[in-house]
Amino acid sequence: MKIDILTLFPNSFAPLNESIVGRAKDNGKIEISITDIRTFSKDKHKKCDDTPYGGGEGMVMTVQPLWDAVSSVKKRNSHIIYLTPKGETLTQQKVEELKEKKHLVLICGHYEGIDQRIIDHFVDEEISIGDYVLTGGELPAMVLVDAVARLLPNVLHNEESFKNETFANSLLEYPQYSKPAEFKGMKVPDVLLSGNHQEIDKWRKEQSEKLTAERRPDLLKTK
Ligand SMILES: C[S@@+](CC[C@H](N)C(=O)[O-])C[C@H]1O[C@@H](n2cnc3c(N)ncnc32)[C@H](O)[C@@H]1O
């Protein structure tokens, strides 16, 4: 998969060089390219924002630099996403859908957002990472890239873990423990040390259902 990220702040993306996503890039499992929108501005001062028509607070990212930036990366099979709090909220189901795309283009807004004509002409979907407002689309773009990248083939060593993780089967994951079996008097549940895999599976399923009923009963309705 190829992902093009369009931003006014290209230095924000260092976290994508770390850990699992960084390794996926190094191994060629995913190609991520960051484009600085400012380099496309035809303004003599490379300005990329201006006041909103109709008045009001703040600045809007202007149409020309973004138009040229999107045009420079867009291909026939591109799926173009604008990260915005006004978009559809990102879910694991949406991430599963996006991992099938060959080419994602992510537009990061800033200030009061971007000129609507870019959305009307280029954007296939608008995605929000949650009901709160951030200063820019850079963190949302990284959230989306991380969630998609880990699902790509051969990025995680243990793809089996997808089957039981949170949101798979509309459940939250059961509690996890590791060594030692006892720490400061706190013990790992006996069943997990029993070696009886049938009992362990039963305990995990019960824990998952209990946790989901307590915290996210809405998920059980979608089962
Ligand atoms: C301050 S916000 C603009 C908010 C906009 N004026 C509004 O009221 O909807 C600046 C940029 O941050 C990004 N952004 C902020 N919150 C976001 C969220 N929850 N999900 C995705 N992107 C977000 C968007 O790219 C947006 O253009």
PDB file of C-alpha atoms and ligand atoms in Angstrom:
ATOM      1  CA  MET A   1       0.000   0.000   0.000  1.00  0.00           C
ATOM      2  CA  LYS A   2       1.098   3.563  -0.700  1.00  0.00           C
ATOM      3  CA  ILE A   3       0.039   6.465   1.520  1.00  0.00           C
ATOM      4  CA  ASP A   4       0.574  10.099   0.579  1.00  0.00           C
ATOM      5  CA  ILE A   5       0.162  12.620   3.384  1.00  0.00           C
ATOM      6  CA  LEU A   6      -0.345  16.282   2.465  1.00  0.00           C
ATOM      7  CA  THR A   7       0.487  18.732   5.243  1.00  0.00           C
ATOM      8  CA  LEU A   8       1.798  22.188   6.084  1.00  0.00           C
ATOM      9  CA  PHE A   9       3.863  20.630   8.889  1.00  0.00           C
ATOM     10  CA  PRO A  10       5.951  17.792   7.410  1.00  0.00           C
ATOM     11  CA  ASN A  11       8.217  17.623  10.468  1.00  0.00           C
ATOM     12  CA  SER A  12       5.325  16.339  12.582  1.00  0.00           C
ATOM     13  CA  PHE A  13       5.605  12.811  11.183  1.00  0.00           C
ATOM     14  CA  ALA A  14       8.759  11.502  12.890  1.00  0.00           C
ATOM     15  CA  PRO A  15       6.690   8.982  14.968  1.00  0.00           C
ATOM     16  CA  LEU A  16       5.977   7.060  11.749  1.00  0.00           C
ATOM     17  CA  ASN A  17       9.680   6.115  11.640  1.00  0.00           C
ATOM     18  CA  GLU A  18       9.432   4.239  14.955  1.00  0.00           C
ATOM     19  CA  SER A  19       8.443   0.746  16.056  1.00  0.00           C
ATOM     20  CA  ILE A  20       6.090  -1.399  13.966  1.00  0.00           C
ATOM     21  CA  VAL A  21       5.151   1.225  11.353  1.00  0.00           C
ATOM     22  CA  GLY A  22       8.806   2.259  10.993  1.00  0.00           C
ATOM     23  CA  ARG A  23       9.809  -1.373  10.406  1.00  0.00           C
ATOM     24  CA  ALA A  24       6.945  -1.887   7.931  1.00  0.00           C
ATOM     25  CA  LYS A  25       8.277   1.107   5.976  1.00  0.00           C
ATOM     26  CA  ASP A  26      11.857  -0.160   6.099  1.00  0.00           C
ATOM     27  CA  ASN A  27      10.756  -3.617   4.898  1.00  0.00           C
ATOM     28  CA  GLY A  28       8.740  -2.162   2.020  1.00  0.00           C
ATOM     29  CA  LYS A  29       5.384  -3.413   3.376  1.00  0.00           C
ATOM     30  CA  ILE A  30       4.065   0.137   3.218  1.00  0.00           C
ATOM     31  CA  GLU A  31       5.273   3.252   1.418  1.00  0.00           C
ATOM     32  CA  ILE A  32       4.593   6.558   3.137  1.00  0.00           C
ATOM     33  CA  SER A  33       5.343   9.828   1.447  1.00  0.00           C
ATOM     34  CA  ILE A  34       4.957  13.256   3.088  1.00  0.00           C
ATOM     35  CA  THR A  35       4.274  16.258   0.855  1.00  0.00           C
ATOM     36  CA  ASP A  36       4.669  19.832   2.079  1.00  0.00           C
ATOM     37  CA  ILE A  37       1.660  21.731   0.701  1.00  0.00           C
ATOM     38  CA  ARG A  38       3.552  25.026   1.046  1.00  0.00           C
ATOM     39  CA  THR A  39       5.977  24.094  -1.730  1.00  0.00           C
ATOM     40  CA  PHE A  40       3.016  24.311  -4.157  1.00  0.00           C
ATOM     41  CA  SER A  41       1.969  27.844  -3.207  1.00  0.00           C
ATOM     42  CA  LYS A  42       2.198  30.352  -6.074  1.00  0.00           C
ATOM     43  CA  ASP A  43       2.121  33.243  -3.610  1.00  0.00           C
ATOM     44  CA  LYS A  44       5.440  35.079  -3.487  1.00  0.00           C
ATOM     45  CA  HIS A  45       5.617  34.556   0.291  1.00  0.00           C
ATOM     46  CA  LYS A  46       4.442  30.917  -0.040  1.00  0.00           C
ATOM     47  CA  LYS A  47       1.278  31.812   1.874  1.00  0.00           C
ATOM     48  CA  CYS A  48      -1.247  28.951   2.157  1.00  0.00           C
ATOM     49  CA  ASP A  49      -4.025  30.488   4.267  1.00  0.00           C
ATOM     50  CA  ASP A  50      -6.320  33.495   4.148  1.00  0.00           C
ATOM     51  CA  THR A  51      -9.366  34.990   5.869  1.00  0.00           C
ATOM     52  CA  PRO A  52     -12.741  33.288   5.368  1.00  0.00           C
ATOM     53  CA  TYR A  53     -15.241  34.803   2.922  1.00  0.00           C
ATOM     54  CA  GLY A  54     -18.296  36.004   4.820  1.00  0.00           C
ATOM     55  CA  GLY A  55     -16.167  37.012   7.813  1.00  0.00           C
ATOM     56  CA  GLY A  56     -15.514  35.192  11.038  1.00  0.00           C
ATOM     57  CA  GLU A  57     -12.603  34.072  13.123  1.00  0.00           C
ATOM     58  CA  GLY A  58      -9.332  32.507  11.992  1.00  0.00           C
ATOM     59  CA  MET A  59      -7.805  31.536   8.685  1.00  0.00           C
ATOM     60  CA  VAL A  60      -8.714  28.981   6.032  1.00  0.00           C
ATOM     61  CA  MET A  61      -6.244  26.921   3.981  1.00  0.00           C
ATOM     62  CA  THR A  62      -6.552  28.326   0.477  1.00  0.00           C
ATOM     63  CA  VAL A  63      -7.563  26.347  -2.584  1.00  0.00           C
ATOM     64  CA  GLN A  64      -4.592  26.833  -4.972  1.00  0.00           C
ATOM     65  CA  PRO A  65      -1.700  25.220  -3.056  1.00  0.00           C
ATOM     66  CA  LEU A  66      -3.876  22.297  -1.970  1.00  0.00           C
ATOM     67  CA  TRP A  67      -5.290  21.828  -5.478  1.00  0.00           C
ATOM     68  CA  ASP A  68      -1.805  21.542  -6.930  1.00  0.00           C
ATOM     69  CA  ALA A  69      -0.557  19.340  -4.067  1.00  0.00           C
ATOM     70  CA  VAL A  70      -3.438  16.871  -4.430  1.00  0.00           C
ATOM     71  CA  SER A  71      -3.089  16.871  -8.246  1.00  0.00           C
ATOM     72  CA  SER A  72       0.624  16.044  -7.910  1.00  0.00           C
ATOM     73  CA  VAL A  73      -0.044  12.761  -6.025  1.00  0.00           C
ATOM     74  CA  LYS A  74      -3.505  11.706  -7.277  1.00  0.00           C
ATOM     75  CA  LYS A  75      -3.658   8.577  -9.431  1.00  0.00           C
ATOM     76  CA  ARG A  76      -6.567   6.667 -10.979  1.00  0.00           C
ATOM     77  CA  ASN A  77      -6.917   4.341  -7.982  1.00  0.00           C
ATOM     78  CA  SER A  78      -6.368   6.957  -5.232  1.00  0.00           C
ATOM     79  CA  HIS A  79      -8.737   7.111  -2.286  1.00  0.00           C
ATOM     80  CA  ILE A  80      -8.626  10.672  -0.972  1.00  0.00           C
ATOM     81  CA  ILE A  81      -9.446  11.366   2.672  1.00  0.00           C
ATOM     82  CA  TYR A  82      -9.752  14.698   4.458  1.00  0.00           C
ATOM     83  CA  LEU A  83      -9.206  14.382   8.220  1.00  0.00           C
ATOM     84  CA  THR A  84     -11.789  16.585   9.920  1.00  0.00           C
ATOM     85  CA  PRO A  85     -13.863  16.586  13.121  1.00  0.00           C
ATOM     86  CA  LYS A  86     -16.896  16.905  10.812  1.00  0.00           C
ATOM     87  CA  GLY A  87     -16.181  13.497   9.237  1.00  0.00           C
ATOM     88  CA  GLU A  88     -17.428   9.979   9.953  1.00  0.00           C
ATOM     89  CA  THR A  89     -15.830   8.677  13.160  1.00  0.00           C
ATOM     90  CA  LEU A  90     -13.007   6.210  12.530  1.00  0.00           C
ATOM     91  CA  THR A  91     -13.799   2.660  13.677  1.00  0.00           C
ATOM     92  CA  GLN A  92     -12.000  -0.671  13.389  1.00  0.00           C
ATOM     93  CA  GLN A  93     -14.539  -1.628  10.715  1.00  0.00           C
ATOM     94  CA  LYS A  94     -13.575   1.443   8.673  1.00  0.00           C
ATOM     95  CA  VAL A  95      -9.870   0.632   9.171  1.00  0.00           C
ATOM     96  CA  GLU A  96     -10.506  -2.906   7.812  1.00  0.00           C
ATOM     97  CA  GLU A  97     -12.143  -1.313   4.766  1.00  0.00           C
ATOM     98  CA  LEU A  98      -9.277   1.143   4.198  1.00  0.00           C
ATOM     99  CA  LYS A  99      -6.562  -1.536   4.413  1.00  0.00           C
ATOM    100  CA  GLU A 100      -7.859  -2.904   1.063  1.00  0.00           C
ATOM    101  CA  LYS A 101      -7.098   0.353  -0.781  1.00  0.00           C
ATOM    102  CA  LYS A 102      -3.999   0.492  -2.956  1.00  0.00           C
ATOM    103  CA  HIS A 103      -3.354   4.217  -2.539  1.00  0.00           C
ATOM    104  CA  LEU A 104      -4.524   6.519   0.241  1.00  0.00           C
ATOM    105  CA  VAL A 105      -4.104  10.288   0.102  1.00  0.00           C
ATOM    106  CA  LEU A 106      -4.556  11.972   3.487  1.00  0.00           C
ATOM    107  CA  ILE A 107      -5.178  15.723   3.609  1.00  0.00           C
ATOM    108  CA  CYS A 108      -4.292  17.383   6.920  1.00  0.00           C
ATOM    109  CA  GLY A 109      -6.127  20.612   7.624  1.00  0.00           C
ATOM    110  CA  HIS A 110      -5.001  23.377   9.962  1.00  0.00           C
ATOM    111  CA  TYR A 111      -6.406  26.669  11.313  1.00  0.00           C
ATOM    112  CA  GLU A 112     -10.177  26.711  10.572  1.00  0.00           C
ATOM    113  CA  GLY A 113      -9.839  23.963   7.967  1.00  0.00           C
ATOM    114  CA  ILE A 114      -9.592  23.866   4.168  1.00  0.00           C
ATOM    115  CA  ASP A 115     -11.458  25.568   1.306  1.00  0.00           C
ATOM    116  CA  GLN A 116     -14.652  23.570   0.625  1.00  0.00           C
ATOM    117  CA  ARG A 117     -13.876  23.402  -3.118  1.00  0.00           C
ATOM    118  CA  ILE A 118     -11.050  20.926  -2.415  1.00  0.00           C
ATOM    119  CA  ILE A 119     -13.504  18.670  -0.562  1.00  0.00           C
ATOM    120  CA  ASP A 120     -16.163  18.967  -3.269  1.00  0.00           C
ATOM    121  CA  HIS A 121     -13.751  18.257  -6.122  1.00  0.00           C
ATOM    122  CA  PHE A 122     -11.267  15.689  -4.763  1.00  0.00           C
ATOM    123  CA  VAL A 123     -12.273  14.131  -1.465  1.00  0.00           C
ATOM    124  CA  ASP A 124     -13.795  10.616  -1.380  1.00  0.00           C
ATOM    125  CA  GLU A 125     -14.493  10.647   2.336  1.00  0.00           C
ATOM    126  CA  GLU A 126     -14.098  12.801   5.430  1.00  0.00           C
ATOM    127  CA  ILE A 127     -12.899  11.038   8.573  1.00  0.00           C
ATOM    128  CA  SER A 128     -12.777  12.173  12.202  1.00  0.00           C
ATOM    129  CA  ILE A 129     -10.751  10.416  14.906  1.00  0.00           C
ATOM    130  CA  GLY A 130     -13.225  11.390  17.625  1.00  0.00           C
ATOM    131  CA  ASP A 131     -15.559  14.036  18.948  1.00  0.00           C
ATOM    132  CA  TYR A 132     -13.005  16.659  19.917  1.00  0.00           C
ATOM    133  CA  VAL A 133     -11.172  19.370  17.973  1.00  0.00           C
ATOM    134  CA  LEU A 134      -7.403  19.255  17.473  1.00  0.00           C
ATOM    135  CA  THR A 135      -5.161  21.995  16.077  1.00  0.00           C
ATOM    136  CA  GLY A 136      -4.356  20.064  12.895  1.00  0.00           C
ATOM    137  CA  GLY A 137      -4.915  16.890  10.894  1.00  0.00           C
ATOM    138  CA  GLU A 138      -1.358  15.599  11.466  1.00  0.00           C
ATOM    139  CA  LEU A 139      -2.113  13.507  14.583  1.00  0.00           C
ATOM    140  CA  PRO A 140      -5.360  12.166  13.040  1.00  0.00           C
ATOM    141  CA  ALA A 141      -3.414  11.172   9.886  1.00  0.00           C
ATOM    142  CA  MET A 142      -0.860   9.304  12.015  1.00  0.00           C
ATOM    143  CA  VAL A 143      -3.631   7.565  13.959  1.00  0.00           C
ATOM    144  CA  LEU A 144      -5.177   6.373  10.709  1.00  0.00           C
ATOM    145  CA  VAL A 145      -1.836   5.248   9.236  1.00  0.00           C
ATOM    146  CA  ASP A 146      -0.950   3.306  12.402  1.00  0.00           C
ATOM    147  CA  ALA A 147      -4.328   1.556  12.564  1.00  0.00           C
ATOM    148  CA  VAL A 148      -4.203   0.572   8.871  1.00  0.00           C
ATOM    149  CA  ALA A 149      -0.497  -0.362   8.730  1.00  0.00           C
ATOM    150  CA  ARG A 150      -0.692  -2.973  11.521  1.00  0.00           C
ATOM    151  CA  LEU A 151      -3.383  -4.860   9.579  1.00  0.00           C
ATOM    152  CA  LEU A 152      -1.361  -5.155   6.364  1.00  0.00           C
ATOM    153  CA  PRO A 153       0.024  -8.630   5.552  1.00  0.00           C
ATOM    154  CA  ASN A 154       3.288  -9.535   7.348  1.00  0.00           C
ATOM    155  CA  VAL A 155       3.492  -6.302   9.355  1.00  0.00           C
ATOM    156  CA  LEU A 156       2.717  -7.920  12.722  1.00  0.00           C
ATOM    157  CA  HIS A 157       4.418 -11.216  13.574  1.00  0.00           C
ATOM    158  CA  ASN A 158       1.348 -12.637  15.215  1.00  0.00           C
ATOM    159  CA  GLU A 159      -1.638 -11.980  12.955  1.00  0.00           C
ATOM    160  CA  GLU A 160      -3.561 -14.644  14.932  1.00  0.00           C
ATOM    161  CA  SER A 161      -3.942 -12.017  17.673  1.00  0.00           C
ATOM    162  CA  PHE A 162      -6.349 -10.060  15.429  1.00  0.00           C
ATOM    163  CA  LYS A 163      -8.974 -12.763  16.049  1.00  0.00           C
ATOM    164  CA  ASN A 164      -9.391 -11.963  19.744  1.00  0.00           C
ATOM    165  CA  GLU A 165      -8.348  -8.366  20.038  1.00  0.00           C
ATOM    166  CA  THR A 166     -10.679  -5.548  21.050  1.00  0.00           C
ATOM    167  CA  PHE A 167     -13.498  -4.923  18.521  1.00  0.00           C
ATOM    168  CA  ALA A 168     -13.041  -8.300  16.785  1.00  0.00           C
ATOM    169  CA  ASN A 169     -16.380 -10.132  17.234  1.00  0.00           C
ATOM    170  CA  SER A 170     -17.796  -6.893  18.691  1.00  0.00           C
ATOM    171  CA  LEU A 171     -16.118  -7.589  22.054  1.00  0.00           C
ATOM    172  CA  LEU A 172     -13.425  -5.953  24.181  1.00  0.00           C
ATOM    173  CA  GLU A 173     -10.366  -8.098  24.827  1.00  0.00           C
ATOM    174  CA  TYR A 174     -10.047 -10.126  28.067  1.00  0.00           C
ATOM    175  CA  PRO A 175      -7.446  -9.072  30.727  1.00  0.00           C
ATOM    176  CA  GLN A 176      -3.847 -10.040  29.942  1.00  0.00           C
ATOM    177  CA  TYR A 177      -1.078 -11.090  32.375  1.00  0.00           C
ATOM    178  CA  SER A 178       2.611 -11.946  32.031  1.00  0.00           C
ATOM    179  CA  LYS A 179       5.431 -13.107  34.323  1.00  0.00           C
ATOM    180  CA  PRO A 180       5.807 -13.265  37.298  1.00  0.00           C
ATOM    181  CA  ALA A 181       2.778 -15.261  38.501  1.00  0.00           C
ATOM    182  CA  GLU A 182       2.753 -13.184  41.691  1.00  0.00           C
ATOM    183  CA  PHE A 183       3.854  -9.556  42.134  1.00  0.00           C
ATOM    184  CA  LYS A 184       3.568  -7.599  45.409  1.00  0.00           C
ATOM    185  CA  GLY A 185       0.957 -10.135  46.574  1.00  0.00           C
ATOM    186  CA  MET A 186      -1.138  -9.758  43.399  1.00  0.00           C
ATOM    187  CA  LYS A 187      -1.714 -13.137  41.747  1.00  0.00           C
ATOM    188  CA  VAL A 188      -2.447 -14.098  38.151  1.00  0.00           C
ATOM    189  CA  PRO A 189      -5.819 -15.962  37.997  1.00  0.00           C
ATOM    190  CA  ASP A 190      -5.226 -19.707  38.625  1.00  0.00           C
ATOM    191  CA  VAL A 191      -6.969 -20.761  35.421  1.00  0.00           C
ATOM    192  CA  LEU A 192      -4.295 -19.044  33.286  1.00  0.00           C
ATOM    193  CA  LEU A 193      -1.583 -21.154  34.982  1.00  0.00           C
ATOM    194  CA  SER A 194      -3.567 -24.396  34.704  1.00  0.00           C
ATOM    195  CA  GLY A 195      -2.456 -25.364  31.189  1.00  0.00           C
ATOM    196  CA  ASN A 196      -6.092 -26.370  30.472  1.00  0.00           C
ATOM    197  CA  HIS A 197      -6.755 -24.562  27.196  1.00  0.00           C
ATOM    198  CA  GLN A 198     -10.455 -25.296  27.142  1.00  0.00           C
ATOM    199  CA  GLU A 199     -10.870 -23.692  30.573  1.00  0.00           C
ATOM    200  CA  ILE A 200      -8.626 -20.775  29.594  1.00  0.00           C
ATOM    201  CA  ASP A 201     -10.698 -20.093  26.445  1.00  0.00           C
ATOM    202  CA  LYS A 202     -13.897 -20.276  28.509  1.00  0.00           C
ATOM    203  CA  TRP A 203     -12.515 -17.839  31.124  1.00  0.00           C
ATOM    204  CA  ARG A 204     -11.330 -15.406  28.449  1.00  0.00           C
ATOM    205  CA  LYS A 205     -14.675 -15.465  26.642  1.00  0.00           C
ATOM    206  CA  GLU A 206     -16.551 -14.811  29.910  1.00  0.00           C
ATOM    207  CA  GLN A 207     -14.194 -11.958  30.811  1.00  0.00           C
ATOM    208  CA  SER A 208     -14.575 -10.406  27.349  1.00  0.00           C
ATOM    209  CA  GLU A 209     -18.353 -10.542  27.532  1.00  0.00           C
ATOM    210  CA  LYS A 210     -18.427  -9.160  31.095  1.00  0.00           C
ATOM    211  CA  LEU A 211     -16.089  -6.256  30.252  1.00  0.00           C
ATOM    212  CA  THR A 212     -18.007  -5.423  27.085  1.00  0.00           C
ATOM    213  CA  ALA A 213     -21.357  -5.479  28.901  1.00  0.00           C
ATOM    214  CA  GLU A 214     -19.945  -3.142  31.578  1.00  0.00           C
ATOM    215  CA  ARG A 215     -18.082  -0.707  29.350  1.00  0.00           C
ATOM    216  CA  ARG A 216     -19.455  -0.944  25.825  1.00  0.00           C
ATOM    217  CA  PRO A 217     -22.951  -2.452  25.797  1.00  0.00           C
ATOM    218  CA  ASP A 218     -23.444  -0.694  22.435  1.00  0.00           C
ATOM    219  CA  LEU A 219     -21.001  -3.197  20.858  1.00  0.00           C
ATOM    220  CA  LEU A 220     -23.068  -6.197  21.982  1.00  0.00           C
ATOM    221  CA  LYS A 221     -26.063  -4.799  20.087  1.00  0.00           C
ATOM    222  CA  THR A 222     -24.069  -5.043  16.811  1.00  0.00           C
ATOM    223  CA  LYS A 223     -23.175  -8.720  17.384  1.00  0.00           C
TER     224      LYS A 223
HETATM  225  C1  LIG B   1      -8.981  23.490  14.492  1.00  0.00           C
HETATM  226  S1  LIG B   1      -9.381  22.228  13.350  1.00  0.00           S
HETATM  227  C2  LIG B   1     -10.674  22.973  12.404  1.00  0.00           C
HETATM  228  C3  LIG B   1     -12.007  22.788  13.016  1.00  0.00           C
HETATM  229  C4  LIG B   1     -13.130  23.394  12.164  1.00  0.00           C
HETATM  230  N1  LIG B   1     -13.084  24.834  12.181  1.00  0.00           N
HETATM  231  C5  LIG B   1     -14.473  22.913  12.690  1.00  0.00           C
HETATM  232  O1  LIG B   1     -15.089  23.601  13.511  1.00  0.00           O
HETATM  233  O2  LIG B   1     -14.909  21.803  12.286  1.00  0.00           O
HETATM  234  C6  LIG B   1      -8.038  22.216  12.235  1.00  0.00           C
HETATM  235  C7  LIG B   1      -7.813  20.930  11.498  1.00  0.00           C
HETATM  236  O3  LIG B   1      -7.503  19.903  12.418  1.00  0.00           O
HETATM  237  C8  LIG B   1      -7.934  18.654  11.935  1.00  0.00           C
HETATM  238  N2  LIG B   1      -8.759  18.023  12.981  1.00  0.00           N
HETATM  239  C9  LIG B   1      -9.105  18.579  14.167  1.00  0.00           C
HETATM  240  N3  LIG B   1      -9.816  17.743  14.911  1.00  0.00           N
HETATM  241  C10 LIG B   1      -9.919  16.596  14.222  1.00  0.00           C
HETATM  242  C11 LIG B   1     -10.543  15.346  14.475  1.00  0.00           C
HETATM  243  N4  LIG B   1     -11.213  15.110  15.592  1.00  0.00           N
HETATM  244  N5  LIG B   1     -10.436  14.370  13.530  1.00  0.00           N
HETATM  245  C12 LIG B   1      -9.765  14.595  12.384  1.00  0.00           C
HETATM  246  N6  LIG B   1      -9.160  15.777  12.086  1.00  0.00           N
HETATM  247  C13 LIG B   1      -9.239  16.764  12.989  1.00  0.00           C
HETATM  248  C14 LIG B   1      -8.664  18.922  10.631  1.00  0.00           C
HETATM  249  O4  LIG B   1      -7.813  18.590   9.546  1.00  0.00           O
HETATM  250  C15 LIG B   1      -8.968  20.400  10.681  1.00  0.00           C
HETATM  251  O5  LIG B   1      -9.015  20.984   9.416  1.00  0.00           O
END
